[in-house]
Short mmCIF file of C-alpha atoms in Angstrom, two decimals:
data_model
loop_
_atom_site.label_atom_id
_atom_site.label_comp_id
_atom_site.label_asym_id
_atom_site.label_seq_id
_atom_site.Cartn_x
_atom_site.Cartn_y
_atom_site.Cartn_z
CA UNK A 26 8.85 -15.18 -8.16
CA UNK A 27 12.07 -13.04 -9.43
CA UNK A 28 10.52 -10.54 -12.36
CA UNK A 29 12.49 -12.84 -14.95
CA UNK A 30 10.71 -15.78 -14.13
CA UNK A 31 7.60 -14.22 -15.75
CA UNK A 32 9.14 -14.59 -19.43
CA UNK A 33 9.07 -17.89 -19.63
CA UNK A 34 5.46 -18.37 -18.39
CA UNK A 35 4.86 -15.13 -21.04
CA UNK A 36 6.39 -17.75 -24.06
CA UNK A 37 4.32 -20.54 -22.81
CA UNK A 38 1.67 -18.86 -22.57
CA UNK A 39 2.27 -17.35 -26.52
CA UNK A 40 2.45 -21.36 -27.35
CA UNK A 41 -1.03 -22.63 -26.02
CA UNK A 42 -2.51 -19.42 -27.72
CA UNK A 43 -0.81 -20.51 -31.27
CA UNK A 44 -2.05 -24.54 -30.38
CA UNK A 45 -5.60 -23.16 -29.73
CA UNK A 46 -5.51 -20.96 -32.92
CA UNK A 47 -3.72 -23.94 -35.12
CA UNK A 48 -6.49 -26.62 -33.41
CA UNK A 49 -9.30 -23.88 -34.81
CA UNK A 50 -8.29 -24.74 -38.43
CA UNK A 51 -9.09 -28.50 -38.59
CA UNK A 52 -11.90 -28.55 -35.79
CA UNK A 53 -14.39 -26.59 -35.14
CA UNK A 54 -16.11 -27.75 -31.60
CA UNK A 55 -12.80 -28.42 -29.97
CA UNK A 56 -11.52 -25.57 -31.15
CA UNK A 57 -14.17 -23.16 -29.68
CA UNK A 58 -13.73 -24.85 -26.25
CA UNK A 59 -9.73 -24.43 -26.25
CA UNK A 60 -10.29 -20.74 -26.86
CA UNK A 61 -12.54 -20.16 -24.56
CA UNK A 62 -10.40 -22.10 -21.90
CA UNK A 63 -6.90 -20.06 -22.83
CA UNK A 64 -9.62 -17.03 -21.98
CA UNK A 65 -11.40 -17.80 -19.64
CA UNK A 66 -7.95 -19.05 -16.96
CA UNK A 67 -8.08 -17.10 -13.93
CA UNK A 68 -6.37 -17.73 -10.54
CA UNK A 69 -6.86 -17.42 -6.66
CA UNK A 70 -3.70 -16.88 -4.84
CA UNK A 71 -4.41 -19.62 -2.75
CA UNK A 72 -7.59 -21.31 -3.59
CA UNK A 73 -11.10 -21.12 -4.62
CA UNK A 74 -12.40 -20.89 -1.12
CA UNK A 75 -9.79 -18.27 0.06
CA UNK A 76 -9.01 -14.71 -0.32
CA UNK A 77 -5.56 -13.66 0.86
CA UNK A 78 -5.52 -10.20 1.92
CA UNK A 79 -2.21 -8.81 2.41
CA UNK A 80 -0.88 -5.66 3.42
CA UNK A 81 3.01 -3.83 4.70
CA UNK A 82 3.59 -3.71 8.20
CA UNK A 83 3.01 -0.51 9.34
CA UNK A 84 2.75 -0.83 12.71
CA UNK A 85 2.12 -3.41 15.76
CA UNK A 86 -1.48 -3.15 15.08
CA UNK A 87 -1.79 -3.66 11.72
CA UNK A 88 -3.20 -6.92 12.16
CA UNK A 89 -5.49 -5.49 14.93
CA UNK A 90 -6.78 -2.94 12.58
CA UNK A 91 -7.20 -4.94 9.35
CA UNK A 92 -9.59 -7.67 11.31
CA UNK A 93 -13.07 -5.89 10.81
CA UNK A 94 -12.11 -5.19 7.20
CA UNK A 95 -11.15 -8.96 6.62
CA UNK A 96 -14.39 -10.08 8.35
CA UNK A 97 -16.22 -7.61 5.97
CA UNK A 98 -14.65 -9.49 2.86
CA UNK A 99 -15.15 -12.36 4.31
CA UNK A 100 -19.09 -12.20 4.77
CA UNK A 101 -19.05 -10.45 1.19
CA UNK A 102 -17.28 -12.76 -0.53
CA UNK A 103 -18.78 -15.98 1.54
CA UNK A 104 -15.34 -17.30 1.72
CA UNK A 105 -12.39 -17.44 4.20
CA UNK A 106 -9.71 -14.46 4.11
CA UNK A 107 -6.58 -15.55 5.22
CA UNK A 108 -3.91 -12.59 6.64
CA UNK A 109 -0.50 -12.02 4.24
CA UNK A 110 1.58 -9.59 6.63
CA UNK A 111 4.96 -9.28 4.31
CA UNK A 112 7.93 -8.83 6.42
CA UNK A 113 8.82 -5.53 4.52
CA UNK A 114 7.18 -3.28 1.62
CA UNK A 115 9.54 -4.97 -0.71
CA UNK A 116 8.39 -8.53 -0.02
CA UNK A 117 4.39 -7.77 -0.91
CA UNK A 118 5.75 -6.26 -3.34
CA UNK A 119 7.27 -9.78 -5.01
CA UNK A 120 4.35 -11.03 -3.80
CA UNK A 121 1.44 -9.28 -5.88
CA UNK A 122 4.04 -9.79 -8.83
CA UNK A 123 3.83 -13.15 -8.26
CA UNK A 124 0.28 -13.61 -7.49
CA UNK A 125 0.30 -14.70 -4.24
CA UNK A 126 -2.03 -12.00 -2.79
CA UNK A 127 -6.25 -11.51 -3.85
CA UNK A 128 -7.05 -8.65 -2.50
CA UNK A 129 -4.20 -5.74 -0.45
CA UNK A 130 -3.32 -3.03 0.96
CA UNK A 131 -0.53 -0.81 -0.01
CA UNK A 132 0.91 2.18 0.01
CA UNK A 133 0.82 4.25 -2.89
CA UNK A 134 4.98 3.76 -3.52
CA UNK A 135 4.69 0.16 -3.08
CA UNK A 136 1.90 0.18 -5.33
CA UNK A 137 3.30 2.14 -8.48
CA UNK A 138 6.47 0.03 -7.85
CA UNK A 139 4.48 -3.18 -7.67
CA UNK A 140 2.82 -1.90 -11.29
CA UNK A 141 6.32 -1.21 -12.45
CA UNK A 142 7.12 -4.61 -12.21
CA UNK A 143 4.47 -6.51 -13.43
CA UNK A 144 1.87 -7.09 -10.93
CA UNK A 145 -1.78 -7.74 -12.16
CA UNK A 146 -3.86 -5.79 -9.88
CA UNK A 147 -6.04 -2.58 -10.01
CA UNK A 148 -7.03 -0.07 -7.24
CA UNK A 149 -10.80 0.22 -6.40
CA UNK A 150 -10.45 2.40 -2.93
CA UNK A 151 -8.66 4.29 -0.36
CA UNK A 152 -9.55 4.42 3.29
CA UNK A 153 -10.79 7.84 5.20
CA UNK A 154 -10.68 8.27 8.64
CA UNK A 155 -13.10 10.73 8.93
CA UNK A 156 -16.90 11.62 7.13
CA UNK A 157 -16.41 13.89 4.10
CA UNK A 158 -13.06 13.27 3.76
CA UNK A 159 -10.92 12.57 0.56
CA UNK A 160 -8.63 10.07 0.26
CA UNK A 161 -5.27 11.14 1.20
CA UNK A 162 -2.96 11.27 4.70
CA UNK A 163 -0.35 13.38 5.23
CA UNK A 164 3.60 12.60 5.61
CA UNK A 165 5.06 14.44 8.36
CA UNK A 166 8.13 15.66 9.38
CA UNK A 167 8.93 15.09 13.21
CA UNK A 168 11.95 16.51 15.63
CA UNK A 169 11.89 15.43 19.43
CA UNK A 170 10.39 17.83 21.71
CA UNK A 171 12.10 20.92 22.15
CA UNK A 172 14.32 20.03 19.65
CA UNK A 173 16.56 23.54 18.08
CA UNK A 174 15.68 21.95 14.41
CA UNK A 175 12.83 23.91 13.00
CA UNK A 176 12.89 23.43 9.36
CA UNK A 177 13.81 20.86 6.99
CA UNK A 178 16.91 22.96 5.92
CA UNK A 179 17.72 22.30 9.57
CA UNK A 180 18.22 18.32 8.88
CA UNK A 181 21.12 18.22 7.03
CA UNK A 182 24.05 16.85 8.50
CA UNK A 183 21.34 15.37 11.19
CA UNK A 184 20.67 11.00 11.48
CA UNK A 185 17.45 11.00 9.71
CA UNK A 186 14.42 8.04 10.39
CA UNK A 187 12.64 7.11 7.51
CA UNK A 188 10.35 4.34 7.81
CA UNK A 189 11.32 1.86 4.36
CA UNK A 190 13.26 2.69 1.25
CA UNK A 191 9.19 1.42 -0.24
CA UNK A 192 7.24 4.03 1.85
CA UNK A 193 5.37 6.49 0.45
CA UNK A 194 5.40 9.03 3.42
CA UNK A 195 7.64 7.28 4.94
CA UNK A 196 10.81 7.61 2.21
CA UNK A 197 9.18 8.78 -1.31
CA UNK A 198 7.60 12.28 -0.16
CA UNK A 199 9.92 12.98 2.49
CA UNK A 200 12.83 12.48 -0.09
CA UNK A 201 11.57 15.23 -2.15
CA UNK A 202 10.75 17.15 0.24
CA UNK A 203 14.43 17.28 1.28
CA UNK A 204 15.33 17.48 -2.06
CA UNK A 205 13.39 20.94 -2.58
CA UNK A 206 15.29 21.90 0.36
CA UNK A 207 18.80 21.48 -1.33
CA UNK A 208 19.41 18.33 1.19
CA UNK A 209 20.49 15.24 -0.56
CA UNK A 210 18.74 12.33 1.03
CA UNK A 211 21.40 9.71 0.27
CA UNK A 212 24.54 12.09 0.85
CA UNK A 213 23.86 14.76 3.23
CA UNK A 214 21.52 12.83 5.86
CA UNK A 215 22.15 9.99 7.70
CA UNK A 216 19.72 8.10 6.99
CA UNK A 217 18.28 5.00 9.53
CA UNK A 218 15.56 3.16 8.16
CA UNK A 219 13.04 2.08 11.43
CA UNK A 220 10.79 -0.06 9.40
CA UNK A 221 7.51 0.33 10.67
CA UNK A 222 6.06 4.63 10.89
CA UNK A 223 5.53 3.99 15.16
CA UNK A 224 9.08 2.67 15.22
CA UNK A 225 10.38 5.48 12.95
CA UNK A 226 8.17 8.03 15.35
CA UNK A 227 9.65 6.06 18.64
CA UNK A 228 13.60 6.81 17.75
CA UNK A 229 12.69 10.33 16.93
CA UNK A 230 11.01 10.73 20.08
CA UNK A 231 13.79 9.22 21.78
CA UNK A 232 16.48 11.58 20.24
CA UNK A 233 19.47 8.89 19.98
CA UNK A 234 19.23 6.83 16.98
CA UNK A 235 17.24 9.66 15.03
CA UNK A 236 17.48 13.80 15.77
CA UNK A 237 14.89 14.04 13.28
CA UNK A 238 12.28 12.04 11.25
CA UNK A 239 9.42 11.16 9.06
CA UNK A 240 6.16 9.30 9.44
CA UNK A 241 2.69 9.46 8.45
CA UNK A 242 0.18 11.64 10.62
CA UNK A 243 -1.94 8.32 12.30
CA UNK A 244 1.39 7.57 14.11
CA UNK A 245 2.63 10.90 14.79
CA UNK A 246 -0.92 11.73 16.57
CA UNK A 247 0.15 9.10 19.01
CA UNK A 248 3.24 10.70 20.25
CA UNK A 249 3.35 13.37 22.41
CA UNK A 250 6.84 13.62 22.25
CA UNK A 251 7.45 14.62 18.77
CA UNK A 252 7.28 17.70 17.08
CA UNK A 253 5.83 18.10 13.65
CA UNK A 254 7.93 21.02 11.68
CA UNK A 255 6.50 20.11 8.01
CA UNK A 256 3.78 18.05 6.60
CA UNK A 257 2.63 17.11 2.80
CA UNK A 258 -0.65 15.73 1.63
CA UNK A 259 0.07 11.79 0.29
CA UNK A 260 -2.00 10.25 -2.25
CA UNK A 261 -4.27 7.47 0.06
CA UNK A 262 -2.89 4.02 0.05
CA UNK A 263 -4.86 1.93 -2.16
CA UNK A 264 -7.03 -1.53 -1.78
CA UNK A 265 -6.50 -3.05 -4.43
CA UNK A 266 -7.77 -6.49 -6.42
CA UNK A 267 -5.85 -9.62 -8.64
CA UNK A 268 -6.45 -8.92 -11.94
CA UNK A 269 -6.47 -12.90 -11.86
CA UNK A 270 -9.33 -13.59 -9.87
CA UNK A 271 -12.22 -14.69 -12.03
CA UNK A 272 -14.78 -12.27 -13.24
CA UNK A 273 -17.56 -12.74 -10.91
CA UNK A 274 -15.29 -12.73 -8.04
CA UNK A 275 -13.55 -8.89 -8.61
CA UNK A 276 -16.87 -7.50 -9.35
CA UNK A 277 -17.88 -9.24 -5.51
CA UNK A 278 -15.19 -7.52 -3.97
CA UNK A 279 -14.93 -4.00 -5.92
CA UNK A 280 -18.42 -3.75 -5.10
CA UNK A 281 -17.61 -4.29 -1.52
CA UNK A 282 -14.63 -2.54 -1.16
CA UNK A 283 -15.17 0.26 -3.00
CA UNK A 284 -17.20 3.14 -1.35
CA UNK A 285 -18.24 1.61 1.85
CA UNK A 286 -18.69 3.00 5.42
CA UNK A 287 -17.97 1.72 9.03
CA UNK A 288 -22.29 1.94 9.47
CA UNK A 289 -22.38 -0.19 6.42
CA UNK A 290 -19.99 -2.86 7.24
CA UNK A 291 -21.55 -2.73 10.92
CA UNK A 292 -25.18 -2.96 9.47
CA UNK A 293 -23.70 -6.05 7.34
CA UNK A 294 -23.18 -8.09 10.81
CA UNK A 295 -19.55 -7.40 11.01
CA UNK A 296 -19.93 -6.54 14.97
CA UNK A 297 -15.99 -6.49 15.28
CA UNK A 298 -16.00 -3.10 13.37
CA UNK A 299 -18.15 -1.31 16.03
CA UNK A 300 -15.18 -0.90 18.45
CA UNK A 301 -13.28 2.46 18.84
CA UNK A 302 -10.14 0.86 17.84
CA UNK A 303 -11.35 0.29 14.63
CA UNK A 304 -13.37 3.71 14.19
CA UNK A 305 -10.20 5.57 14.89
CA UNK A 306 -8.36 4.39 11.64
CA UNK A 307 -11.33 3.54 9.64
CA UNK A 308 -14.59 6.06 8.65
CA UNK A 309 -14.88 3.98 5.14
CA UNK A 310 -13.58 3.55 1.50
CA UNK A 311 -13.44 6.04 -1.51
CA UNK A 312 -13.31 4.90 -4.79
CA UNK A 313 -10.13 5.86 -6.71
CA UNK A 314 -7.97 4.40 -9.92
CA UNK A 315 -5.00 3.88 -11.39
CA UNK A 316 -4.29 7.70 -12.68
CA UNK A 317 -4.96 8.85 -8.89
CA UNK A 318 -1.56 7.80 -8.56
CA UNK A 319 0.38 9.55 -11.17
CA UNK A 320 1.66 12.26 -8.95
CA UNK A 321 3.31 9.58 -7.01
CA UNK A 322 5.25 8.50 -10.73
CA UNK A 323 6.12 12.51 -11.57
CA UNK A 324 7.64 12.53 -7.67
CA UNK A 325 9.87 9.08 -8.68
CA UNK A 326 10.92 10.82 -11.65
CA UNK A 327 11.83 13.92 -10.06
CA UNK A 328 13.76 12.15 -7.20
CA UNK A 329 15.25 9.52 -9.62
CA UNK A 330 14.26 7.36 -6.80
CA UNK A 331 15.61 4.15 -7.41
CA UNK A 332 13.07 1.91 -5.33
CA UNK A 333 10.51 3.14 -8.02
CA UNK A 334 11.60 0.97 -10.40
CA UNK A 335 13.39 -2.30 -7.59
#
């Protein structure tokens, strides 16, 4: 739904509050139950015996690593989760704003931007990867092996992979990062956007497309052809919940999502979580809220970044 679309709904919206409050004046009973109905009105993205849980495609395995999570809701919530994989960060981005998502995954960028425009949804959690962790990954800075470029200074002038004009450590952190270097991002880089952080990783490694790069660390592990010069601690990507959902049903899956481990999900009957696929991306959840997130908004103002407000 384009972000104008939501003004009309807003002065409709504005009318059946004024009809309730004009309908208290002459009758009591009906009143009471039109005010309580204007409310009370909640919505499922889909419907009352489905959760959509989307996420940005971060890789070929998203999917693949999302699964034991989705079964987790899934028991939790007693209903069926259905998979939303948007085709970029900008597209689950229009779709949280338009409601069309229950529960997600972002990344920190696309979630500030998604607030920026309207969305109705509030973090409860951030995955860790490891016990006693915080939440928080870090965006890296990657050369091919035995590459001559050693330092960010060393990138300008260089064709530069970022991962999605939305990404967090993909675009947002690496932007200032450059920035604090004296190196332009939109002027004195060429930039190539990859996508996904294993493609963005790939056409570094490669050396053709990209003579230098940025991706978060869970892709960069991967590679043993890349090079990490530089590396900053990200805020961790939030799960987050529709604002929409009715009561009952946020308080279900806050309490399930927000400060859960892999033992506790496995322990629930989940049996697809005790694979070592899933234990190397997944240790548990944190709990963490909106103001967790507010470095992320000083970064868009320092980089004038215009995605943070697309």
């Amino acid at each position: 739904m384009p972000i104008t679309a939501l003004k009309p709904l807003a002065a409709m919206a504005g009318a059946l509050v004024l009809a309730a409050t004009l309908s208290s004046c002459s009758a009591g009973s009906t009143a009471a139950a039109g005010s309580d109905e204007t409310s009370t009105a909640t919505k499922y993205a889909a419907d009352e015996n489905t959760i959509v849980f989307g996420v940005v495609p971060d890789s070929v395995d998203t999917e693949t690593n999302y699964q034991p999570l989705m079964d987790y809701i899934a028991k939790e919530s007693g209903k069926k989760v259905e998979y939303h994989e948007s085709t970029d960060y900008a597209a689950l981005i229009e779709a949280s704003v338009a409601g069309k998502i229950d529960v997600a995954s972002f990344s920190g960028f696309t979630y500030v931007t998604a607030k920026n425009n309207g969305a109705k949804i509030t973090p409860v959690s951030s995955i860790i990867t490891a016990e006693g962790q915080k939440p928080g990954y870090y965006s890296e800075a990657i050369v091919p092996k035995g590459s001559d470029i050693t330092s960010l200074e060393d990138f300008k002038g260089k064709k530069v992979c970022f991962v999605d004009p939305s990404s967090t450590s993909g675009y947002l952190f690496p932007s200032y990062n450059l920035l604090k270097a004296d190196i332009d991002p939109t002027k004195d880089v060429t930039p190539v956007f990859a996508g996904k952080h294993d493609v963005s990783v790939q056409k570094v490694a490669a050396g053709t497309e990209c003579e230098a790069g940025f991706a978060e660390d869970s892709e960069v592990e991967k590679n043993k052809d890349v090079t990490v010069i530089a590396k900053t601690m990200v805020p961790g990507a939030p799960i987050v919940v529709s604002d929409t959902l009715p009561q009952a049903e946020k308080d279900t899956l806050t309490k399930a999502l927000a400060d859960v481990t892999i033992d506790d999900i496995i322990a629930a009957g989940v049996t697809s979580a005790d694979s070592d696929g899933f234990r190397s991306v997944f240790y548990g959840t944190k709990p963490v809220d909106d103001g967790y997130y507010d470095l992320i908004r000083d970064i868009c103002k320092t980089t004038k970044s215009t995605t943070c407000q697309a």
